Tab-separated table of C-alpha atoms in Angstrom:
chain	number	residue	atom	x	y	z
A	429	MET	CA	81.459	106.037	78.604
A	430	ASN	CA	81.170	109.302	80.418
A	431	ILE	CA	84.822	110.312	81.192
A	432	PRO	CA	85.498	113.273	83.062
A	433	GLN	CA	86.933	116.525	81.587
A	434	ARG	CA	90.130	116.399	83.513
A	435	GLN	CA	91.286	112.795	84.758
A	436	ILE	CA	94.470	110.939	84.713
A	437	ARG	CA	94.401	107.684	82.568
A	438	ALA	CA	97.495	105.349	82.984
A	439	ALA	CA	98.821	101.827	82.764
A	440	PHE	CA	99.785	101.498	86.529
A	441	THR	CA	100.380	98.728	88.880
A	442	ASP	CA	100.363	98.822	92.908
A	443	GLU	CA	104.174	100.169	92.880
A	444	ALA	CA	104.641	101.880	89.308
A	445	ILE	CA	102.875	104.044	86.728
A	446	THR	CA	104.119	104.170	82.891
A	447	VAL	CA	104.804	107.314	81.484
A	448	TYR	CA	106.140	108.193	77.834
A	449	GLN	CA	108.812	110.130	76.559
A	450	ALA	CA	109.968	110.657	72.946
A	451	TYR	CA	113.877	111.388	72.047
A	452	GLU	CA	116.458	111.221	69.317
A	453	PRO	CA	118.283	108.147	69.175
A	454	VAL	CA	121.580	109.646	70.921
A	455	ILE	CA	119.404	110.009	74.055
A	456	ALA	CA	117.030	107.231	74.183
A	457	ALA	CA	119.711	104.431	73.253
A	458	PRO	CA	121.789	105.312	76.273
A	459	ALA	CA	118.764	105.462	78.152
A	460	VAL	CA	117.619	102.063	77.466
A	461	ALA	CA	121.092	100.460	77.681
A	462	SER	CA	121.745	101.868	81.020
A	463	GLN	CA	118.021	102.054	82.334
A	464	SER	CA	118.554	105.423	83.417
A	465	PHE	CA	118.636	108.914	81.813
A	466	VAL	CA	122.520	109.505	81.150
A	467	PRO	CA	124.038	112.171	79.241
A	468	PRO	CA	123.581	113.553	76.585
A	469	PHE	CA	120.216	113.862	78.778
A	470	LYS	CA	120.329	117.347	80.027
A	471	ARG	CA	119.149	117.653	83.504
A	472	GLU	CA	119.300	121.247	83.339
A	473	ARG	CA	115.933	121.026	80.973
A	474	MET	CA	112.607	120.831	81.729
A	475	THR	CA	111.564	117.037	80.711
A	476	TRP	CA	107.562	116.326	80.332
A	477	ILE	CA	106.291	113.020	81.116
A	478	LYS	CA	103.050	111.677	79.551
A	479	PRO	CA	101.021	108.943	81.373
A	480	SER	CA	98.816	108.875	77.855
A	481	PHE	CA	100.181	106.890	75.180
A	482	LEU	CA	97.683	108.383	72.412
A	483	TRP	CA	98.955	111.902	73.363
A	484	MET	CA	102.267	111.058	73.148
A	485	MET	CA	101.665	109.629	69.694
A	486	TYR	CA	100.029	113.039	68.801
A	487	ARG	CA	102.863	114.871	69.990
A	488	CYS	CA	105.567	112.859	68.301
A	489	GLY	CA	103.751	111.786	65.208
A	490	TRP	CA	103.804	108.093	65.823
A	491	ALA	CA	107.629	108.638	66.025
A	492	THR	CA	108.000	110.522	63.013
A	493	LYS	CA	108.924	114.004	64.307
A	494	PRO	CA	112.485	115.216	64.010
A	495	GLY	CA	114.046	114.513	67.638
A	496	GLN	CA	111.110	112.246	68.608
A	497	THR	CA	111.960	108.907	66.790
A	498	ARG	CA	112.466	106.897	69.626
A	499	VAL	CA	109.402	106.315	72.051
A	500	LEU	CA	110.180	105.158	75.542
A	501	ALA	CA	107.932	103.829	77.975
A	502	VAL	CA	109.409	104.618	81.218
A	503	ALA	CA	108.241	102.870	84.592
A	504	ILE	CA	108.336	105.060	87.511
A	505	THR	CA	107.159	104.808	91.156
A	506	ARG	CA	103.950	105.768	92.040
A	507	GLU	CA	105.463	107.393	95.114
A	508	GLY	CA	107.453	109.697	92.860
A	509	PHE	CA	104.888	110.350	90.491
A	510	GLU	CA	102.530	111.496	93.214
A	511	TRP	CA	105.248	113.552	94.870
A	512	ALA	CA	105.568	115.421	91.565
A	513	LEU	CA	101.876	116.194	91.420
A	514	GLY	CA	101.784	117.606	95.052
A	515	HIS	CA	104.916	119.811	94.293
A	516	SER	CA	103.274	121.251	91.089
A	517	CYS	CA	101.676	124.484	89.646
A	518	LEU	CA	99.113	124.735	86.719
A	519	SER	CA	101.037	126.158	83.730
A	520	HIS	CA	97.801	128.637	83.539
A	521	SER	CA	96.087	130.229	86.211
A	522	GLU	CA	92.527	129.085	86.959
A	523	SER	CA	89.386	131.284	87.410
A	524	GLY	CA	88.987	131.937	91.091
A	525	THR	CA	92.504	131.688	91.629
A	526	GLY	CA	94.285	134.774	93.106
A	527	GLN	CA	97.230	135.965	90.326
A	528	ALA	CA	99.370	136.578	93.372
A	529	ALA	CA	99.298	133.321	94.822
A	530	TRP	CA	99.191	131.303	91.453
A	531	LYS	CA	102.452	133.423	90.346
A	532	LYS	CA	104.342	132.629	93.652
A	533	ARG	CA	103.296	128.937	93.307
A	534	LEU	CA	104.742	128.823	89.614
A	535	ARG	CA	107.775	130.361	90.754
A	536	ASP	CA	108.273	128.098	93.599
A	537	SER	CA	107.069	124.711	92.192
A	538	PRO	CA	109.558	122.366	90.155
A	539	VAL	CA	106.662	120.958	88.321
A	540	ARG	CA	104.126	122.171	85.809
A	541	ILE	CA	100.972	120.604	84.960
A	542	GLN	CA	99.046	121.003	81.640
A	543	TRP	CA	95.871	119.583	80.830
A	544	ASP	CA	95.326	119.170	76.762
A	545	PRO	CA	92.665	117.758	74.618
A	546	GLU	CA	93.203	113.963	74.514
A	547	ARG	CA	93.697	112.275	71.141
A	548	ASP	CA	92.374	109.477	69.403
A	549	PRO	CA	94.745	107.326	67.315
A	550	HIS	CA	94.470	109.584	64.075
A	551	HIS	CA	95.306	112.433	66.201
A	552	ASN	CA	91.557	113.928	66.574
A	553	ALA	CA	90.927	115.944	69.605
A	554	LEU	CA	88.603	114.298	72.222
A	555	PRO	CA	86.146	116.152	74.624
A	556	TYR	CA	88.289	115.397	77.452
A	557	ARG	CA	91.837	115.928	78.504
A	558	SER	CA	95.107	114.771	79.337
A	559	ILE	CA	97.805	115.520	81.746
A	560	GLN	CA	101.443	116.639	80.928
A	561	VAL	CA	103.711	116.577	83.777
A	562	GLY	CA	106.855	118.954	82.877
A	563	LEU	CA	109.815	118.346	85.831
A	564	SER	CA	112.452	120.690	86.150
A	565	GLY	CA	115.352	121.256	88.899
A	566	ASP	CA	114.998	118.801	91.895
A	567	ALA	CA	112.087	116.945	90.434
A	568	VAL	CA	114.197	116.118	87.419
A	569	ALA	CA	117.005	114.898	89.843
A	570	ARG	CA	114.270	112.905	91.785
A	571	TYR	CA	112.990	111.259	88.562
A	572	VAL	CA	116.217	110.144	87.194
A	573	ASP	CA	117.894	109.021	90.328
A	574	GLN	CA	115.046	107.778	92.333
A	575	TRP	CA	111.781	107.430	90.472
A	576	VAL	CA	112.915	105.401	87.304
A	577	LEU	CA	112.414	101.721	87.581
A	578	ARG	CA	112.509	100.626	83.933
A	579	ILE	CA	112.979	102.047	80.459
A	580	ALA	CA	111.732	100.352	77.293
A	581	ASP	CA	112.025	101.043	73.696
A	582	LEU	CA	108.293	100.817	72.059
A	583	THR	CA	109.367	102.201	68.505
A	584	ASP	CA	108.788	99.113	66.540
A	585	ARG	CA	105.470	98.790	68.554
A	586	VAL	CA	104.751	102.441	67.537
A	587	HIS	CA	105.626	101.756	63.869
A	588	ASP	CA	103.717	98.639	63.755
A	589	ILE	CA	100.589	100.648	64.960
A	590	ARG	CA	101.246	103.437	62.417
A	591	GLN	CA	101.237	100.882	59.670
A	592	ALA	CA	97.956	99.182	60.859
A	593	LEU	CA	96.462	102.465	60.993
A	594	ARG	CA	97.406	103.401	57.290
A	595	ASP	CA	95.975	99.817	56.429
A	596	GLY	CA	92.709	101.031	57.988
A	597	LYS	CA	92.843	98.595	60.809
A	598	ASP	CA	91.403	98.934	64.253
A	599	VAL	CA	94.278	99.331	66.658
A	600	THR	CA	92.352	99.407	69.539
A	601	ASP	CA	93.870	95.898	70.914
A	602	MET	CA	97.212	97.027	70.088
A	603	LEU	CA	97.347	100.044	72.530
A	604	PRO	CA	98.128	100.261	76.194
A	605	VAL	CA	95.492	99.683	78.349
A	606	GLU	CA	95.057	102.649	80.465
A	607	ARG	CA	92.629	103.330	83.550
A	608	PRO	CA	91.514	105.875	85.702
A	609	TYR	CA	94.438	106.544	88.197
A	610	PRO	CA	93.472	106.751	91.853
A	611	LEU	CA	94.221	110.409	93.194
A	612	PRO	CA	93.905	111.276	96.724
A	613	MET	CA	91.420	114.239	97.295
A	614	GLU	CA	94.266	116.769	97.813
A	615	LEU	CA	96.362	115.909	94.745
A	616	ALA	CA	93.272	115.978	92.792
A	617	GLN	CA	92.584	119.650	93.938
A	618	ALA	CA	96.080	120.546	93.658
A	619	ILE	CA	96.111	119.840	89.921
A	620	GLY	CA	92.936	120.652	88.756
A	621	ALA	CA	91.344	117.303	88.105
A	622	ASN	CA	87.841	116.395	88.575
A	623	ILE	CA	87.072	114.589	91.859
A	624	THR	CA	86.327	111.188	91.322
A	625	PRO	CA	86.069	108.487	93.970
A	626	ASP	CA	89.468	106.693	94.962
A	627	LEU	CA	89.479	103.494	92.898
A	628	GLY	CA	92.277	101.808	95.037
């Protein structure tokens, strides 16, 4: 399969897209219980959401890294997700982009975009990238108060997949099904994604 260098792949429906976060239990348990991010979750801090399950697994070490032992699947509105993309700035300036314009956008935008190498189940880097979306300020408030639809704890499932990997099994059927996410042209350009046809 010829996967574009920069493409959002995610589990999504007509209304929602699933993103992943990993926290310590003191934050994750109240979030699942209340179906919202509540204290000690701190709205003042930047919070990163990741549509790629395997990139989240790379980041949290299959829920083994300190402070990242509970993995949450957060269903948010597609409207909210696309608002974030539309109010974002790439963390690093692109060649051909004026430094002054990029710095101003960086200063004014409540959302950061990073494209990092996608990972396979064994954490090996793949030849295409996955998006990470960092929310701060107004974007965090919108995320918590408006966008979140459901929060599910996937930690037991994550442990099962990790054990299957340790047993040498093929875990493909245990992973979430992620498809190319259809982006309007202006959003794709704003986040530096490869332009692909809108898949509807």
